[in-house]
């Protein structure tokens, strides 16, 4: 698990090297900067169990000089209502995801002056939906195409305009082997955010809710039933064997602040 400050930010981009270091069990059959060169591929999924188990609301204040403001994790300085949650990604594919030197991939990476490291800019989307909005999205979306194109982009734009999509934000990751996800996982191979990022087969990259920017801003949310959705690799920038399993979603009941009673959530089945 990363400590706050190692994995933070706006979004983190992945480059992939030819073969994994340290005797990793399965070589990623991709070239540098996520170029596919073989049939075996990673397969990224959201850890939905952790997503639902570690959700809570907080009210927090951010100054102009904070990285949270500079990285646009909130819409403005000041006090905000946040839905914090665990955003973790596992690799259940046939090959490691290997991240090379981010500085070699041009515009795919953004160097963050606040944290002094590169960020992959399209790694995950965080969305908070109304229940009706989420049901419409699931019934009509096409996860085999990028979320920013075609029917997916149209559905998201329409939901935003109608108030059914309450908030959406992209988030960046420093990818590393934090904890085994599958019992068949081999030894960890990628555990350095500065020099060797990646995600071995059977391992999970964890972002606990306390990490900066690990939240959705929910200012003004009223009492009701909502859905938190995490969509990993939403724009299909990372070649995978399966894109249809890249989302995780948790339904929850939200109760706004009333008098001296603070806001709260209850995860629903």
Coordinates of C-alpha atoms in Angstrom, one line a residue:
X1 CA 0.0 0.0 0.0
X2 CA 1.3 3.4 -0.9
X3 CA 1.7 6.2 1.6
X4 CA 0.0 9.5 0.9
X5 CA 2.2 11.4 -1.4
X6 CA 3.5 8.5 -3.4
X7 CA 0.3 7.9 -5.3
X8 CA -1.7 11.0 -5.7
X9 CA -3.1 13.2 -8.3
X10 CA -5.0 13.9 -11.4
X11 CA -4.2 10.8 -13.3
X12 CA -1.3 8.7 -14.2
X13 CA -0.2 7.3 -17.6
X14 CA 1.3 4.0 -18.4
X15 CA 4.1 3.0 -20.6
X16 CA 4.8 -0.7 -21.0
X17 CA 8.2 -2.3 -21.4
X18 CA 9.0 -5.5 -23.2
X19 CA 9.5 -7.9 -20.3
X20 CA 9.1 -7.6 -16.6
X21 CA 12.1 -7.3 -14.2
X22 CA 12.9 -9.4 -11.1
X23 CA 11.7 -12.7 -12.5
X24 CA 8.0 -11.7 -12.7
X25 CA 5.9 -14.8 -13.5
X26 CA 4.4 -13.6 -16.8
X27 CA 5.9 -11.2 -19.3
X28 CA 3.7 -8.4 -20.5
X29 CA 3.5 -8.8 -24.3
X30 CA 3.5 -5.1 -24.9
X31 CA 6.1 -2.7 -26.1
X32 CA 7.0 0.7 -24.5
X33 CA 4.2 3.2 -24.1
X34 CA 1.5 0.5 -24.2
X35 CA 2.1 -0.9 -27.7
X36 CA 0.7 -4.4 -28.0
X37 CA 3.2 -6.9 -29.5
X38 CA 1.8 -10.3 -28.4
X39 CA -1.5 -12.1 -27.6
X40 CA -1.2 -12.3 -23.8
X41 CA -2.5 -9.2 -22.2
X42 CA -3.2 -7.8 -18.7
X43 CA -6.9 -7.6 -17.6
X44 CA -7.7 -4.9 -15.1
X45 CA -10.7 -5.0 -12.8
X46 CA -12.0 -2.9 -10.0
X47 CA -12.0 -4.4 -6.5
X48 CA -15.6 -3.9 -5.8
X49 CA -15.4 -5.5 -2.3
X50 CA -13.0 -2.9 -1.2
X51 CA -14.9 -0.1 -3.0
X52 CA -18.0 -0.8 -0.9
X53 CA -16.2 -1.7 2.4
X54 CA -14.3 1.6 2.7
X55 CA -16.7 4.4 1.9
X56 CA -17.5 7.4 4.0
X57 CA -18.3 11.2 3.8
X58 CA -16.2 14.0 5.2
X59 CA -16.2 17.8 5.1
X60 CA -12.7 19.1 4.3
X61 CA -11.2 22.5 3.6
X62 CA -8.4 23.1 1.0
X63 CA -6.3 26.2 0.6
X64 CA -5.0 27.6 -2.7
X65 CA -1.5 26.2 -2.2
X66 CA -2.6 22.6 -1.6
X67 CA -2.0 19.9 -4.3
X68 CA -5.6 19.0 -4.1
X69 CA -6.6 22.4 -5.5
X70 CA -3.6 22.7 -7.9
X71 CA -4.4 19.2 -9.4
X72 CA -8.1 20.1 -9.8
X73 CA -9.3 17.3 -7.5
X74 CA -11.8 19.9 -6.2
X75 CA -13.5 22.6 -8.2
X76 CA -12.2 25.5 -6.0
X77 CA -10.4 26.2 -2.7
X78 CA -12.5 26.2 0.4
X79 CA -14.8 23.6 2.2
X80 CA -16.2 20.7 0.3
X81 CA -18.3 17.6 1.0
X82 CA -16.4 14.5 -0.1
X83 CA -17.3 10.9 -0.7
X84 CA -14.0 9.0 0.1
X85 CA -13.6 5.4 -0.9
X86 CA -11.0 2.7 -1.7
X87 CA -10.1 2.8 -5.4
X88 CA -8.1 -0.4 -6.0
X89 CA -7.3 -2.2 -9.3
X90 CA -6.3 -5.8 -9.8
X91 CA -4.7 -7.6 -12.7
X92 CA -6.5 -10.9 -13.5
X93 CA -5.1 -11.2 -17.0
X94 CA -2.5 -13.5 -18.5
X95 CA 0.4 -11.0 -18.5
X96 CA 1.9 -8.4 -16.2
X97 CA 1.2 -4.7 -16.9
X98 CA 4.6 -3.1 -17.0
X99 CA 5.2 0.6 -16.8
X100 CA 8.3 2.0 -18.3
X101 CA 9.9 5.4 -18.0
X102 CA 7.0 7.9 -18.2
X103 CA 9.3 10.6 -19.6
X104 CA 9.6 8.6 -22.8
X105 CA 6.0 8.7 -23.8
X106 CA 5.5 12.4 -24.6
X107 CA 2.0 13.8 -24.2
X108 CA 0.7 10.5 -22.6
X109 CA 2.2 11.7 -19.3
X110 CA 1.9 15.0 -17.4
X111 CA 4.6 16.0 -15.1
X112 CA 3.1 17.3 -11.9
X113 CA 5.0 20.2 -10.4
X114 CA 3.2 19.9 -7.1
X115 CA 4.3 16.3 -6.4
X116 CA 7.4 16.3 -8.7
X117 CA 6.5 13.1 -10.7
X118 CA 4.6 12.1 -13.8
X119 CA 0.9 11.3 -13.9
X120 CA -0.9 9.1 -16.3
X121 CA -3.9 11.3 -17.3
X122 CA -6.7 8.8 -18.1
X123 CA -6.3 5.9 -15.7
X124 CA -9.7 6.0 -13.9
X125 CA -13.0 7.8 -13.9
X126 CA -15.0 8.4 -10.6
X127 CA -18.7 9.0 -11.1
X128 CA -21.6 9.5 -8.8
X129 CA -25.0 8.8 -10.4
X130 CA -28.6 9.1 -9.5
X131 CA -30.1 5.6 -9.4
X132 CA -32.2 6.2 -12.6
X133 CA -29.2 7.7 -14.3
X134 CA -27.0 4.7 -13.5
X135 CA -29.6 2.3 -14.7
X136 CA -29.9 4.1 -18.0
X137 CA -26.1 4.2 -18.4
X138 CA -25.7 0.5 -17.8
X139 CA -28.6 -0.4 -20.2
X140 CA -27.1 1.6 -23.1
X141 CA -23.3 1.9 -22.7
X142 CA -20.7 0.0 -24.7
X143 CA -17.7 -0.8 -22.6
X144 CA -15.8 -2.1 -25.7
X145 CA -15.3 1.5 -26.8
X146 CA -13.8 4.5 -25.0
X147 CA -16.0 6.4 -22.5
X148 CA -15.1 9.7 -24.3
X149 CA -16.4 8.6 -27.7
X150 CA -19.6 7.4 -29.4
X151 CA -22.7 6.4 -27.4
X152 CA -20.7 6.5 -24.1
X153 CA -19.8 10.2 -24.5
X154 CA -23.4 11.0 -25.5
X155 CA -24.9 9.2 -22.5
X156 CA -22.5 10.9 -20.1
X157 CA -23.1 14.4 -21.5
X158 CA -26.9 13.8 -21.4
X159 CA -26.8 12.6 -17.8
X160 CA -24.7 15.6 -16.8
X161 CA -27.2 18.0 -18.5
X162 CA -30.2 16.3 -16.8
X163 CA -28.6 16.2 -13.3
X164 CA -28.5 12.4 -13.3
X165 CA -24.7 12.3 -13.2
X166 CA -23.9 14.2 -10.1
X167 CA -20.1 14.3 -10.4
X168 CA -17.4 12.9 -12.6
X169 CA -13.7 13.2 -12.3
X170 CA -10.6 11.5 -13.7
X171 CA -8.0 10.2 -11.3
X172 CA -4.4 9.2 -11.7
X173 CA -2.5 6.3 -10.2
X174 CA 1.1 5.2 -9.6
X175 CA 0.7 1.5 -10.3
X176 CA 2.4 -1.0 -8.1
X177 CA 2.1 -4.4 -6.5
X178 CA 0.5 -3.6 -3.2
X179 CA -1.1 -6.9 -2.1
X180 CA -1.9 -10.2 -3.7
X181 CA -5.4 -10.4 -5.1
X182 CA -5.4 -14.0 -6.4
X183 CA -4.1 -17.0 -4.5
X184 CA -1.9 -17.9 -7.5
X185 CA 0.0 -14.6 -7.4
X186 CA 3.7 -14.8 -7.7
X187 CA 6.3 -12.6 -6.0
X188 CA 5.8 -8.8 -6.3
X189 CA 7.8 -7.3 -9.1
X190 CA 6.7 -3.6 -9.2
X191 CA 7.0 -1.6 -6.0
X192 CA 8.7 1.7 -6.9
X193 CA 6.6 4.6 -8.1
X194 CA 9.7 6.5 -9.3
X195 CA 11.6 3.9 -11.2
X196 CA 9.5 0.7 -11.8
X197 CA 5.8 0.9 -11.9
X198 CA 3.6 -2.0 -13.0
X199 CA 1.0 -4.6 -11.9
X200 CA 1.9 -8.3 -11.8
X201 CA -0.7 -10.9 -12.7
X202 CA -2.7 -11.7 -9.5
X203 CA -1.7 -8.5 -7.7
X204 CA -3.7 -5.5 -6.7
X205 CA -2.8 -1.8 -6.7
X206 CA -4.5 -0.2 -3.7
X207 CA -5.6 3.4 -3.2
X208 CA -7.0 3.7 0.3
X209 CA -9.6 6.4 1.0
X210 CA -7.2 8.5 3.1
X211 CA -4.9 9.3 0.2
X212 CA -5.1 12.8 -1.2
X213 CA -7.6 13.1 -4.1
X214 CA -9.1 9.7 -3.4
X215 CA -12.6 10.9 -3.4
X216 CA -15.6 12.3 -5.3
X217 CA -16.8 15.8 -4.6
X218 CA -20.5 15.8 -3.7
X219 CA -21.3 19.4 -2.7
X220 CA -25.0 20.0 -2.7
X221 CA -26.0 16.3 -2.8
X222 CA -29.6 15.9 -1.4
X223 CA -31.0 13.0 0.5
X224 CA -31.5 10.0 -1.8
X225 CA -30.1 6.8 -3.3
X226 CA -27.1 7.1 -5.5
X227 CA -24.4 4.9 -7.2
X228 CA -20.7 5.3 -7.0
X229 CA -19.0 4.0 -10.1
X230 CA -15.2 3.5 -10.7
X231 CA -14.2 2.9 -14.3
X232 CA -10.6 1.8 -14.8
X233 CA -8.9 2.5 -18.1
X234 CA -12.1 4.3 -19.4
X235 CA -10.5 5.6 -22.6
X236 CA -8.9 2.2 -23.5
X237 CA -5.4 3.7 -23.6
X238 CA -4.0 0.5 -22.0
X239 CA -4.4 -2.6 -24.2
X240 CA -6.2 -5.3 -22.3
X241 CA -7.7 -8.7 -23.0
X242 CA -11.2 -7.6 -21.8
X243 CA -12.6 -4.1 -21.4
X244 CA -16.1 -5.2 -20.4
X245 CA -15.1 -5.9 -16.7
X246 CA -13.5 -2.5 -16.1
X247 CA -16.2 -1.0 -13.9
X248 CA -17.2 -1.4 -10.3
X249 CA -20.3 0.2 -8.7
X250 CA -21.8 0.5 -5.2
X251 CA -25.3 1.7 -4.4
X252 CA -25.6 3.8 -1.3
X253 CA -28.2 5.9 0.6
X254 CA -27.0 9.5 1.3
X255 CA -28.4 11.6 4.1
X256 CA -27.4 15.3 4.0
X257 CA -26.5 17.3 7.1
X258 CA -29.5 18.2 9.2
X259 CA -29.0 20.5 12.2
X260 CA -26.2 19.2 14.3
X261 CA -26.2 15.8 12.6
X262 CA -23.5 15.5 10.0
X263 CA -23.9 13.9 6.5
X264 CA -23.8 10.2 6.3
X265 CA -24.0 7.2 3.9
X266 CA -25.2 3.7 4.1
X267 CA -24.0 1.1 1.6
X268 CA -27.0 -0.8 0.1
X269 CA -27.1 -4.4 -1.3

